[in-house]
PDB file of C-alpha atoms in Angstrom:
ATOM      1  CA  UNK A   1      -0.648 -36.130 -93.060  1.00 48.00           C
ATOM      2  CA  UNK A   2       2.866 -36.899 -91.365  1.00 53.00           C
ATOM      3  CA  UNK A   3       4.283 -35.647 -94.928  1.00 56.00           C
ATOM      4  CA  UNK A   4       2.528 -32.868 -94.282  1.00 46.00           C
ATOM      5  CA  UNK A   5       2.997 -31.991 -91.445  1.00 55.00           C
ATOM      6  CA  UNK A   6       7.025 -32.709 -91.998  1.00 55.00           C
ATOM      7  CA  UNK A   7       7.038 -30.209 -94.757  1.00 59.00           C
ATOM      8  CA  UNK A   8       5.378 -27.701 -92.211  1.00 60.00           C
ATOM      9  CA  UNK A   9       9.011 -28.138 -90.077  1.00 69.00           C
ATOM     10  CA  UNK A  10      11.209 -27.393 -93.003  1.00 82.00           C
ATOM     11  CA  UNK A  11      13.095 -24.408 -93.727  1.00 83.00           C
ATOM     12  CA  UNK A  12      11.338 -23.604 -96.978  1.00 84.00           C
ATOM     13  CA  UNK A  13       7.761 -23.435 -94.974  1.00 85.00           C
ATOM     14  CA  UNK A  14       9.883 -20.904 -92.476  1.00 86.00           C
ATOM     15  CA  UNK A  15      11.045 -18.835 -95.026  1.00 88.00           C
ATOM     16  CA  UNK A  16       7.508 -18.750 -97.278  1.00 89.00           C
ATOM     17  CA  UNK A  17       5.915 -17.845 -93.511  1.00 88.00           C
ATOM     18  CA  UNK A  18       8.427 -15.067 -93.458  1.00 90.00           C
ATOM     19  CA  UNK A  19       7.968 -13.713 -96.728  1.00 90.00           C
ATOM     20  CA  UNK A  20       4.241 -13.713 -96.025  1.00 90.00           C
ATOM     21  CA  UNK A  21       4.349 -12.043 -92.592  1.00 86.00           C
ATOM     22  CA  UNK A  22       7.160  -9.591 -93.925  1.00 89.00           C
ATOM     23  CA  UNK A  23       4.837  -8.418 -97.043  1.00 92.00           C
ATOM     24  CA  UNK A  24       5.173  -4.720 -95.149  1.00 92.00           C
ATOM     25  CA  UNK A  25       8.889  -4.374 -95.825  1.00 93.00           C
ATOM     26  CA  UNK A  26       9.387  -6.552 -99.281  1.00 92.00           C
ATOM     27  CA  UNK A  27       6.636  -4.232-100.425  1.00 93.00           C
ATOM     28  CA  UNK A  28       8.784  -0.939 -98.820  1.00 92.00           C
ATOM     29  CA  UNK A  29      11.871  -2.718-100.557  1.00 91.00           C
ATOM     30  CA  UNK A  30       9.977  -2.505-103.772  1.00 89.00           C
ATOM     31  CA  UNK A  31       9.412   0.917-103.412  1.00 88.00           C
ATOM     32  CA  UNK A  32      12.932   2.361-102.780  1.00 87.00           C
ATOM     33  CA  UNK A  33      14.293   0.984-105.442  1.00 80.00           C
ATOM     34  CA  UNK A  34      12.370   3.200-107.834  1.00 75.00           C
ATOM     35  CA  UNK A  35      12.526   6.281-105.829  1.00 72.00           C
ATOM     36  CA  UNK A  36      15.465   8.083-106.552  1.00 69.00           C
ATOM     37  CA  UNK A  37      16.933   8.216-103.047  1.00 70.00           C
ATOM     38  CA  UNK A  38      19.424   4.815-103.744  1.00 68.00           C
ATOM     39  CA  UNK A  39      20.738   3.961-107.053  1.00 70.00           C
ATOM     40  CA  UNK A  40      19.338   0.024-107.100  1.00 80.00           C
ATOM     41  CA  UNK A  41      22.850  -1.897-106.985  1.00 85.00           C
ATOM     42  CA  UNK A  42      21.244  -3.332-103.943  1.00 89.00           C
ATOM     43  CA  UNK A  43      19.962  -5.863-106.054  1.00 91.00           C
ATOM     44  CA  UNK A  44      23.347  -6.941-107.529  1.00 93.00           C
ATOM     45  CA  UNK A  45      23.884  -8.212-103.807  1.00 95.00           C
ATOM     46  CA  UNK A  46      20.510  -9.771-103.424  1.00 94.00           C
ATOM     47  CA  UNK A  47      21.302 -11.574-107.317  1.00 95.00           C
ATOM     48  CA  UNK A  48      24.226 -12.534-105.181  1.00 95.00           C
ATOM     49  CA  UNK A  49      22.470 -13.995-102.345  1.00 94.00           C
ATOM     50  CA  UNK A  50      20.136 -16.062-104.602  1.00 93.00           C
ATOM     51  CA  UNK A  51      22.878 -17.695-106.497  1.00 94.00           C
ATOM     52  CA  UNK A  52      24.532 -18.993-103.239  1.00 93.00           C
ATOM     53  CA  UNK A  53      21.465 -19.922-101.764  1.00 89.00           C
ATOM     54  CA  UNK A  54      21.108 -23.637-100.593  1.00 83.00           C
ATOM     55  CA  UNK A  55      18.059 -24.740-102.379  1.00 81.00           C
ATOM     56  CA  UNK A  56      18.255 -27.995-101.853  1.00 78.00           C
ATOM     57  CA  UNK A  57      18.556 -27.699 -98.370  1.00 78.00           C
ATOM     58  CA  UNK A  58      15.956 -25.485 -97.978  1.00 76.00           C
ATOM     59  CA  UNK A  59      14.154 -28.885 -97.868  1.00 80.00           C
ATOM     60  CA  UNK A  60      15.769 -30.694 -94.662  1.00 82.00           C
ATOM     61  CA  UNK A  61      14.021 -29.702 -90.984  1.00 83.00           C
ATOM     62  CA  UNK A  62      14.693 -26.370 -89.631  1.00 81.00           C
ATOM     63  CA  UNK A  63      17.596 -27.495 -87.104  1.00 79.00           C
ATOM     64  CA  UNK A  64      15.721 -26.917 -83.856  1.00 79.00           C
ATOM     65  CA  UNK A  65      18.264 -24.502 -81.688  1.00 80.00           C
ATOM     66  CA  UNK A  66      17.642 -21.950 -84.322  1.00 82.00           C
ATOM     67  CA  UNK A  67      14.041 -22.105 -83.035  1.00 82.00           C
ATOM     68  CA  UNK A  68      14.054 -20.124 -79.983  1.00 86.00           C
ATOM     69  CA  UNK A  69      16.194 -17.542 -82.017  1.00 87.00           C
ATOM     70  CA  UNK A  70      13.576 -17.191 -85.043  1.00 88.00           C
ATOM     71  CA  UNK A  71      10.966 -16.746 -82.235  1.00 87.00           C
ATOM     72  CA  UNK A  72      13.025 -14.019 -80.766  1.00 90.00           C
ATOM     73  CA  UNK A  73      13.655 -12.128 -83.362  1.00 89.00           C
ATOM     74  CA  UNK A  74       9.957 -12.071 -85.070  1.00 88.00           C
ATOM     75  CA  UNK A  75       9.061 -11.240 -81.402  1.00 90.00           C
ATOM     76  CA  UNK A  76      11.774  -7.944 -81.991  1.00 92.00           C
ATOM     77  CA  UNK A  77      10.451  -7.929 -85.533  1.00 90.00           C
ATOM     78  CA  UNK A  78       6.650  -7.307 -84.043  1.00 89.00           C
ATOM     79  CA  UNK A  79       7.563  -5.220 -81.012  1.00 91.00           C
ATOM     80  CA  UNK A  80       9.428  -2.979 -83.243  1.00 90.00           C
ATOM     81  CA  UNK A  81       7.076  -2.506 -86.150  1.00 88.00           C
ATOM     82  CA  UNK A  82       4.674   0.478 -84.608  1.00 89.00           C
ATOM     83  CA  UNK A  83       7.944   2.989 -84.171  1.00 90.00           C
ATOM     84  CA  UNK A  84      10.955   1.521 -85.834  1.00 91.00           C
ATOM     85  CA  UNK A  85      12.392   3.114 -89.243  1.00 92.00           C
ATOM     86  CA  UNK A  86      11.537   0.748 -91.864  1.00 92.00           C
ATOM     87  CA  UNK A  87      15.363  -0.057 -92.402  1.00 92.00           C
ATOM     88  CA  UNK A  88      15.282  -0.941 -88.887  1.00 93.00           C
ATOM     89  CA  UNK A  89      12.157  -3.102 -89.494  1.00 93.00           C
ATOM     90  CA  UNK A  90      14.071  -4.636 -92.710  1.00 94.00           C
ATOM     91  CA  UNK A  91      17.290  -5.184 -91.201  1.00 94.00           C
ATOM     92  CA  UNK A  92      15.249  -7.358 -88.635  1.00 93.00           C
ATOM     93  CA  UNK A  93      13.148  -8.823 -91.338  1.00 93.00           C
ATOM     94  CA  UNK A  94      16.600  -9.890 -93.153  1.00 93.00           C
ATOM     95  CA  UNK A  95      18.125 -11.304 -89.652  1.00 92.00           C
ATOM     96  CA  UNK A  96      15.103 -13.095 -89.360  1.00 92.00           C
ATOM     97  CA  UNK A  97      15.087 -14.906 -93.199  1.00 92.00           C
ATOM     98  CA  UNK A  98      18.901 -15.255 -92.576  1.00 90.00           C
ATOM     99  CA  UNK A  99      18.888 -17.469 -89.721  1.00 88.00           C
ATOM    100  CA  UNK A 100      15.604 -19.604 -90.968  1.00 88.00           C
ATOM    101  CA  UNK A 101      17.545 -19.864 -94.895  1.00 88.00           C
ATOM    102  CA  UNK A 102      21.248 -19.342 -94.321  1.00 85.00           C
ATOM    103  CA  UNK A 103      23.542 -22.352 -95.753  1.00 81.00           C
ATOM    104  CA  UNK A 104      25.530 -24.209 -93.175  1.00 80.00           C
ATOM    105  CA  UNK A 105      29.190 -22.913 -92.961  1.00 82.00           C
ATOM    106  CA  UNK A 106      29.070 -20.229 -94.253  1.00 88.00           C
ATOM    107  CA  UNK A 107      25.797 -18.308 -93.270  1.00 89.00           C
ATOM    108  CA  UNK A 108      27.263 -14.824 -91.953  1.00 93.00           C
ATOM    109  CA  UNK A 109      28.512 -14.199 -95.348  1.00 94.00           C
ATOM    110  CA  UNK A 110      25.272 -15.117 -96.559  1.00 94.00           C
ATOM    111  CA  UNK A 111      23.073 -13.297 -94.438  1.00 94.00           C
ATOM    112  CA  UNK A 112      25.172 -10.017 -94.724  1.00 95.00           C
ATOM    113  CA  UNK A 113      24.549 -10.293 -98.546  1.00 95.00           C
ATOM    114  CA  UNK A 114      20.650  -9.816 -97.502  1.00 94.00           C
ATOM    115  CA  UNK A 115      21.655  -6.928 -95.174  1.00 95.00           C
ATOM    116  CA  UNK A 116      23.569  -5.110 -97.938  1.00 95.00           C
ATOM    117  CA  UNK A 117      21.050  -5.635-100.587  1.00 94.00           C
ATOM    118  CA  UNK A 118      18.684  -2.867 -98.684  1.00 93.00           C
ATOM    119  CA  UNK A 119      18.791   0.439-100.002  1.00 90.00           C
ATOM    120  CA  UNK A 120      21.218   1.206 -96.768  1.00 89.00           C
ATOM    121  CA  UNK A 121      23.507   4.319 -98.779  1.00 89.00           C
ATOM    122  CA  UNK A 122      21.265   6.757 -98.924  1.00 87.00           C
ATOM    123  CA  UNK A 123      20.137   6.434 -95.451  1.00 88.00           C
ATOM    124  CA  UNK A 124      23.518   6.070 -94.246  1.00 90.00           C
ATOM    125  CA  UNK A 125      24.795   9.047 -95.995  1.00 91.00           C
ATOM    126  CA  UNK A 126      22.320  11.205 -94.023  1.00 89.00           C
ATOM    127  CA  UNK A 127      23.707  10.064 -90.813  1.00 91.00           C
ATOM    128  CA  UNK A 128      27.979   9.109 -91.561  1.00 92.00           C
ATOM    129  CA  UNK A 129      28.259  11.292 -94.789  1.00 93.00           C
ATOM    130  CA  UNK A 130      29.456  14.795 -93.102  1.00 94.00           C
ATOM    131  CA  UNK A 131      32.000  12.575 -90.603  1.00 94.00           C
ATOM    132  CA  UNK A 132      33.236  10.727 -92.606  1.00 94.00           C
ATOM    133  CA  UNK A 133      33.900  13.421 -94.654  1.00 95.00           C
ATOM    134  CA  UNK A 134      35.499  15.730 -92.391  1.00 95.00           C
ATOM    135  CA  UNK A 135      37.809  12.567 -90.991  1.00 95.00           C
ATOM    136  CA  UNK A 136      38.467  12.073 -94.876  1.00 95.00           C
ATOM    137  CA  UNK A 137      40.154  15.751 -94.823  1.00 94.00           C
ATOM    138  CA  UNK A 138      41.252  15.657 -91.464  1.00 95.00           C
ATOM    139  CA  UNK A 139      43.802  12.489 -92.391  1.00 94.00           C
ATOM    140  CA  UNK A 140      44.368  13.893 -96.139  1.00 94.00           C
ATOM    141  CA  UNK A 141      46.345  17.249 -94.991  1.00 93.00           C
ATOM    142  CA  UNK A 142      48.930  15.064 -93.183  1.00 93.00           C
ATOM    143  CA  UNK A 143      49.125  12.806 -96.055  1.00 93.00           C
ATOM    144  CA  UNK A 144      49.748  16.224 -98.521  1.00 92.00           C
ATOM    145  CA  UNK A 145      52.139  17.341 -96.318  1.00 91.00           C
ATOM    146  CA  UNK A 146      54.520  14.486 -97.204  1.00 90.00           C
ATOM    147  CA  UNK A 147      54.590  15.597-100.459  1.00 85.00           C
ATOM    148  CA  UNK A 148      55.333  19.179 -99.141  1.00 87.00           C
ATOM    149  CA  UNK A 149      51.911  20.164 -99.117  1.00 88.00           C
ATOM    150  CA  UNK A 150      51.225  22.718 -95.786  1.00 90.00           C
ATOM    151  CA  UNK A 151      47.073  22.048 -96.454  1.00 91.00           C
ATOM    152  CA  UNK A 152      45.027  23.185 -93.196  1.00 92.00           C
ATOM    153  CA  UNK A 153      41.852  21.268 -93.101  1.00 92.00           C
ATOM    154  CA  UNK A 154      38.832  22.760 -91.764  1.00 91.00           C
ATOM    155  CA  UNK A 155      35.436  20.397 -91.626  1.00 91.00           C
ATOM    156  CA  UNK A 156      35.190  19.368 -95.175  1.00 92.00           C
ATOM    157  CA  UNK A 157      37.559  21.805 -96.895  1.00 93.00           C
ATOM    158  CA  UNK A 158      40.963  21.712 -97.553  1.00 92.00           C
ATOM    159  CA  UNK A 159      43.559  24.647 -98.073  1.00 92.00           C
ATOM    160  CA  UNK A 160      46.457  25.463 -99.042  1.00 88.00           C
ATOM    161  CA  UNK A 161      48.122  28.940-101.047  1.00 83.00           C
ATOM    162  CA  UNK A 162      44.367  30.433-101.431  1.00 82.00           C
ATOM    163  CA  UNK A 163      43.025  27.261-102.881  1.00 83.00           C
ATOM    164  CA  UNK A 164      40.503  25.436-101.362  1.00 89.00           C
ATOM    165  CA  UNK A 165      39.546  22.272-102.070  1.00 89.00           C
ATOM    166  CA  UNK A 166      35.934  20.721-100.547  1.00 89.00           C
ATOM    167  CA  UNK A 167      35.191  17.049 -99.947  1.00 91.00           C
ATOM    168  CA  UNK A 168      31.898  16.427-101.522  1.00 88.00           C
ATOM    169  CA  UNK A 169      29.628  13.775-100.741  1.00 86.00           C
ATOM    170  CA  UNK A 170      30.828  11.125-103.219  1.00 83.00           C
ATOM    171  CA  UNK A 171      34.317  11.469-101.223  1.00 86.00           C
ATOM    172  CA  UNK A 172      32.751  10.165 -97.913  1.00 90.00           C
ATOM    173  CA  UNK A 173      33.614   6.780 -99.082  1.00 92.00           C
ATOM    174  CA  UNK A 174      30.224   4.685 -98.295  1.00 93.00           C
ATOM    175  CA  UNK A 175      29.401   3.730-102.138  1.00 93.00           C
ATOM    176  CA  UNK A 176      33.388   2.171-102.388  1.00 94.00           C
ATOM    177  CA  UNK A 177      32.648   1.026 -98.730  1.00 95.00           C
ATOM    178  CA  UNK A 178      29.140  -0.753 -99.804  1.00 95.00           C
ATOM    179  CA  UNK A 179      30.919  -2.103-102.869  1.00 95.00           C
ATOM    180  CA  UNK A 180      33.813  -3.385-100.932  1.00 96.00           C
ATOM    181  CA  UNK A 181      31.408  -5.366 -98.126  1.00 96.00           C
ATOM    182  CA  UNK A 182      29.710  -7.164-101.409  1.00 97.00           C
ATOM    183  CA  UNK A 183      33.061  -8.119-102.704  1.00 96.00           C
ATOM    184  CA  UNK A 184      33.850  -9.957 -99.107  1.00 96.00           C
ATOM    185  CA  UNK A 185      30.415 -11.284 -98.715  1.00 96.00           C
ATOM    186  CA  UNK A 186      30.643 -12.927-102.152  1.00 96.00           C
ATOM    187  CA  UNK A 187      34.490 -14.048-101.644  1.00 96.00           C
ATOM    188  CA  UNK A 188      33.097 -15.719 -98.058  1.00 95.00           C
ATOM    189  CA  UNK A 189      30.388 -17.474 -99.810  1.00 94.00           C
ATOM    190  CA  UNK A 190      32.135 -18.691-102.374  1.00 93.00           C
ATOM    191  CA  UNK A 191      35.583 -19.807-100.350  1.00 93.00           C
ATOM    192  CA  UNK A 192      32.828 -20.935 -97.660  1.00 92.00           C
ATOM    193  CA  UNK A 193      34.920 -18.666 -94.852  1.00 92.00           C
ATOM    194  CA  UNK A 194      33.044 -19.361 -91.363  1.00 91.00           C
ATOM    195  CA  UNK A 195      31.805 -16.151 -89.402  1.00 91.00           C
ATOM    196  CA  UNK A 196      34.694 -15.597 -87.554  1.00 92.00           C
ATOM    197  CA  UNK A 197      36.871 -15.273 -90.565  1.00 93.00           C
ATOM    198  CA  UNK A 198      34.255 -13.327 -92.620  1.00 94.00           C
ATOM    199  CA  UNK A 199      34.348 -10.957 -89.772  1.00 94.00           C
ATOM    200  CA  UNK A 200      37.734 -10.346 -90.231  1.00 94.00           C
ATOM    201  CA  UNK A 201      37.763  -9.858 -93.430  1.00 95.00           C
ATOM    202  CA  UNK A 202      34.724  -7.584 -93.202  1.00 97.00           C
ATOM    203  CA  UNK A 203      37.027  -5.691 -90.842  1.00 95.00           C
ATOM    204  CA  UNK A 204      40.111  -5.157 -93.181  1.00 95.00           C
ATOM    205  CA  UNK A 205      38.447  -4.688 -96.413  1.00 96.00           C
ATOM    206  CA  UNK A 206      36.375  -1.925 -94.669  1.00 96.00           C
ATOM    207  CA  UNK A 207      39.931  -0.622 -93.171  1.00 96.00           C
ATOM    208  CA  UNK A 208      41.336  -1.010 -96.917  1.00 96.00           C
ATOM    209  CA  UNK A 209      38.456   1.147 -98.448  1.00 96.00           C
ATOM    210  CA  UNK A 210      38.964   3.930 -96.155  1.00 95.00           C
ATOM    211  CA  UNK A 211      42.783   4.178 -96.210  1.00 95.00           C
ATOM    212  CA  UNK A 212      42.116   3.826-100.048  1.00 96.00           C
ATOM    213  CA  UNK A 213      39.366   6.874 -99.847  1.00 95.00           C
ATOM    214  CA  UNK A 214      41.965   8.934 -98.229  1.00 95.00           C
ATOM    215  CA  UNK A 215      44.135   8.594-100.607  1.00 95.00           C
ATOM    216  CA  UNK A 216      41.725   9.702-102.978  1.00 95.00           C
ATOM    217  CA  UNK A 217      40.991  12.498-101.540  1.00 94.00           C
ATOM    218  CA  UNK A 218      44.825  13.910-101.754  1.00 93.00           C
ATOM    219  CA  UNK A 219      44.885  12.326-105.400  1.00 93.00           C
ATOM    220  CA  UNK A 220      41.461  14.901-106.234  1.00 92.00           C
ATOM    221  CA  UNK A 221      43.331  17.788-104.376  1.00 92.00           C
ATOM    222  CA  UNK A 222      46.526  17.646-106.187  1.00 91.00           C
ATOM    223  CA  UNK A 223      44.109  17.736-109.313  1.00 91.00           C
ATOM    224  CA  UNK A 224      41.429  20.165-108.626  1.00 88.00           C
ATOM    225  CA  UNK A 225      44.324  22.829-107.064  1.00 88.00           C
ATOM    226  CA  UNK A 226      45.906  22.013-110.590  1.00 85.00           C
ATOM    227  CA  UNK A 227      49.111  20.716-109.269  1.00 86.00           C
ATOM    228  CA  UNK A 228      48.835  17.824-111.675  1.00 87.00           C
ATOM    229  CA  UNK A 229      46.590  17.700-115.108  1.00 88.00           C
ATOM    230  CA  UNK A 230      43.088  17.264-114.567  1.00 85.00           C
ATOM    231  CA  UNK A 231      41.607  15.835-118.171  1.00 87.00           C
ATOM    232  CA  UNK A 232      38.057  14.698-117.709  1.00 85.00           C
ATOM    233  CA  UNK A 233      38.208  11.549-117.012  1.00 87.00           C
ATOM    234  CA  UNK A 234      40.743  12.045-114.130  1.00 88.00           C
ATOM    235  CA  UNK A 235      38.156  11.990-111.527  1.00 85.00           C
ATOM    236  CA  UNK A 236      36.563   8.650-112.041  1.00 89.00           C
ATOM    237  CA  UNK A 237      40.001   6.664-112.983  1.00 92.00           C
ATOM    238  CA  UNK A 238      41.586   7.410-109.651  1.00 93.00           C
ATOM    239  CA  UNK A 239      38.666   5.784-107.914  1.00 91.00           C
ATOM    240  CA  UNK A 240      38.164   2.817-110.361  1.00 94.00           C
ATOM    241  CA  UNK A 241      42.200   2.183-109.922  1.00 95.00           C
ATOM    242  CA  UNK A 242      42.347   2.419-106.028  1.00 95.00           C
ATOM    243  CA  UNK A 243      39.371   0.525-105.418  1.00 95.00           C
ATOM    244  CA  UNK A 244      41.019  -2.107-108.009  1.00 96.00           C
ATOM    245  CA  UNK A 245      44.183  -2.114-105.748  1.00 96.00           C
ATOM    246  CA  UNK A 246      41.789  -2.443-102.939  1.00 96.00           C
ATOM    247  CA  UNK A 247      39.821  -5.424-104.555  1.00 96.00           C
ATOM    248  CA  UNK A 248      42.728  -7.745-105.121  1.00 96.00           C
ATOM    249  CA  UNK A 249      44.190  -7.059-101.263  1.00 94.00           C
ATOM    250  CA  UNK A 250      40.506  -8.264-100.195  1.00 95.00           C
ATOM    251  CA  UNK A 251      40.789 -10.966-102.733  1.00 95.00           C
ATOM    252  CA  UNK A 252      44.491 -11.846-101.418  1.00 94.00           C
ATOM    253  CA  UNK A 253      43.122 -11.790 -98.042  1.00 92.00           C
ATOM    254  CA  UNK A 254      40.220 -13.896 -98.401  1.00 93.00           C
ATOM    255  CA  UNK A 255      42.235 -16.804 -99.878  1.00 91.00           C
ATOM    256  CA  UNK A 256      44.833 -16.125 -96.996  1.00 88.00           C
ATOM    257  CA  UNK A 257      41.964 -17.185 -94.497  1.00 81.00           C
ATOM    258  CA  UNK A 258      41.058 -19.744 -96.738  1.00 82.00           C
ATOM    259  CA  UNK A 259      45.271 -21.177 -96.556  1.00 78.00           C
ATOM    260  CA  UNK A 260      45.683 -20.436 -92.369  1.00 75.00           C
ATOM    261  CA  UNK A 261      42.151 -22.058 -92.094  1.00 71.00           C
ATOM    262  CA  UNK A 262      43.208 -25.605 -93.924  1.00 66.00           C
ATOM    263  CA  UNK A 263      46.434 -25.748 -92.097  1.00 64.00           C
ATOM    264  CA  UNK A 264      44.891 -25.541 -88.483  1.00 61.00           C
TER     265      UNK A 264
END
C-alpha cells in the first residue's frame, strides 16, 4: 500500500491524471490536425518534446512547490473551460503538463516545445497576419530605397513606377517565425540553456526572423517588378537561404549562452 500510494505522488501519476482530465483538448488536438486549417508540422515539435522528455524521472515524487502551481492552473484550466477558445483551453492544458513533466534545468525550453506543437499558425494568422504584413511593407520601402528604389508603401502593397507589388499572406513571416521558435526550443533542450537564457534567445531568434522576413520581402519585390530574373524557383530559394542565414545566427547564439554561461 505505501508503494502505492508513493507511485500516486509521482510525476508520471500527475501527468496520466492530466491526460485523462484533458481528454477534451487532446481529442480537439486530434482533430485540427486533419482539418485543413494548419499544415500538421506541429507534430515535428511535439516528436521533439518526446525525445527530450525525462522518462526516467518521470518516476521520482512530484517536487512539492510545484503543487500549489499545478492546483492553480487546473483551477484556470476549469474556470476557463465553459468560454475560453480551445487554444486558450490547450495552451493551459500544455502549461499545466509542462510544469507536472518538465525536466529539471531546462524545462522552459521544454514546455514551449508543447506550446508550439498546437496548431497555433492558423489561428495566429487570423489575428497578426494583416500587421505584420503591413509592418513587413512599411520597413521594406526604406530598405528599397537604399538601393535607389523611391517605393511608397500603402497597407500591404508596395509601389513604385506603376508597379505594385502586394505582400501576401505567406510574407507575414509567422510559418519562418514558428519554425525559428522550434529551432531555439530544440537548441535549449539540447545545450540544457536555463529559462532565462532560453528567453533570450527566444527573443533574438524571433528579432532575426523578422529582420530576415523583411528582407524578403524587398528580395520578392525586386523580382516580381522584374528588376532582377524571376525563374521559378526564385520564390522559395530566397526564403530557404535567409532562413538558413537565420538558423546558424540562432545556432551561434545558442552556443554563445552556452560559453558566457560556463564562464560565470
Amino acid at each position: 500500500m505505501t508503494r502505492f500510494r508513493a507511485l500516486l505522488t509521482t510525476r508520471a501519476a500527475a501527468v496520466l491524471a492530466l491526460l485523462v482530465a484533458g481528454w477534451p483538448v487532446l481529442r480537439w488536438y486530434a482533430l485540427r490536425l486533419g482539418d485543413g486549417s494548419d499544415e500538421p508540422h506541429g507534430l515535428a515539435a511535439l516528436a521533439a518534446a518526446l525525445f527530450f522528455a525525462p522518462w526516467a524521472a518521470w518516476r521520482e515524487p512530484l517536487p512539492p512547490r510545484r503543487h500549489a502551481l499545478l492546483a492553480t492552473l487546473l483551477l484556470a484550466y476549469c474556470v476557463a473551460f465553459p468560454f475560453a477558445p480551445p487554444l486558450v483551453r490547450a495552451l493551459l492544458f500544455v502549461a499545466a503538463l509542462g510544469l507536472a513533466a518538465a525536466p529539471r534545468g531546462f524545462a522552459v525550453a521544454w514546455s514551449s516545445l508543447l506550446a508550439l506543437s498546437l496548431p497555433l499558425v492558423a489561428t495566429l494568422q487570423f489575428y497578426l497576419g494583416y500587421p505584420l504584413r503591413a509592418l513587413t511593407a512599411f520597413l521594406a520601402a526604406p530598405l528599397l530605397a537604399l538601393g535607389g528604389l523611391r517605393v511608397e508603401a500603402s497597407g500591404t502593397t508596395l509601389a513604385w513606377a506603376g508597379e505594385r507589388v502586394i505582400v501576401d499572406t505567406p510574407c507575414s513571416g509567422l510559418r519562418m517565425l514558428w519554425t525559428g521558435l522550434v529551432l531555439a526550443a530544440v537548441l535549449a533542450c539540447r545545450l540544457r540553456l536555463g529559462a532565462r537564457d532560453t528567453v533570450t534567445l527566444f527573443r533574438h531568434s524571433a528579432l532575426a526572423v523578422f529582420i530576415a522576413n523583411t528582407v524578403r520581402a524587398a528580395f520578392i519585390f525586386c523580382l516580381e517588378t522584374g528588376l532582377w530574373p524571376n525563374p521559378s524557383w526564385a520564390h522559395e530559394t530566397v526564403g530557404l537561404v535567409l532562413f538558413g542565414i537565420v538558423a546558424l545566427g540562432v545556432v551561434a547564439l545558442a552556443e554563445r549562452r552556452v560559453a558566457a554561461t560556463a564562464s560565470t
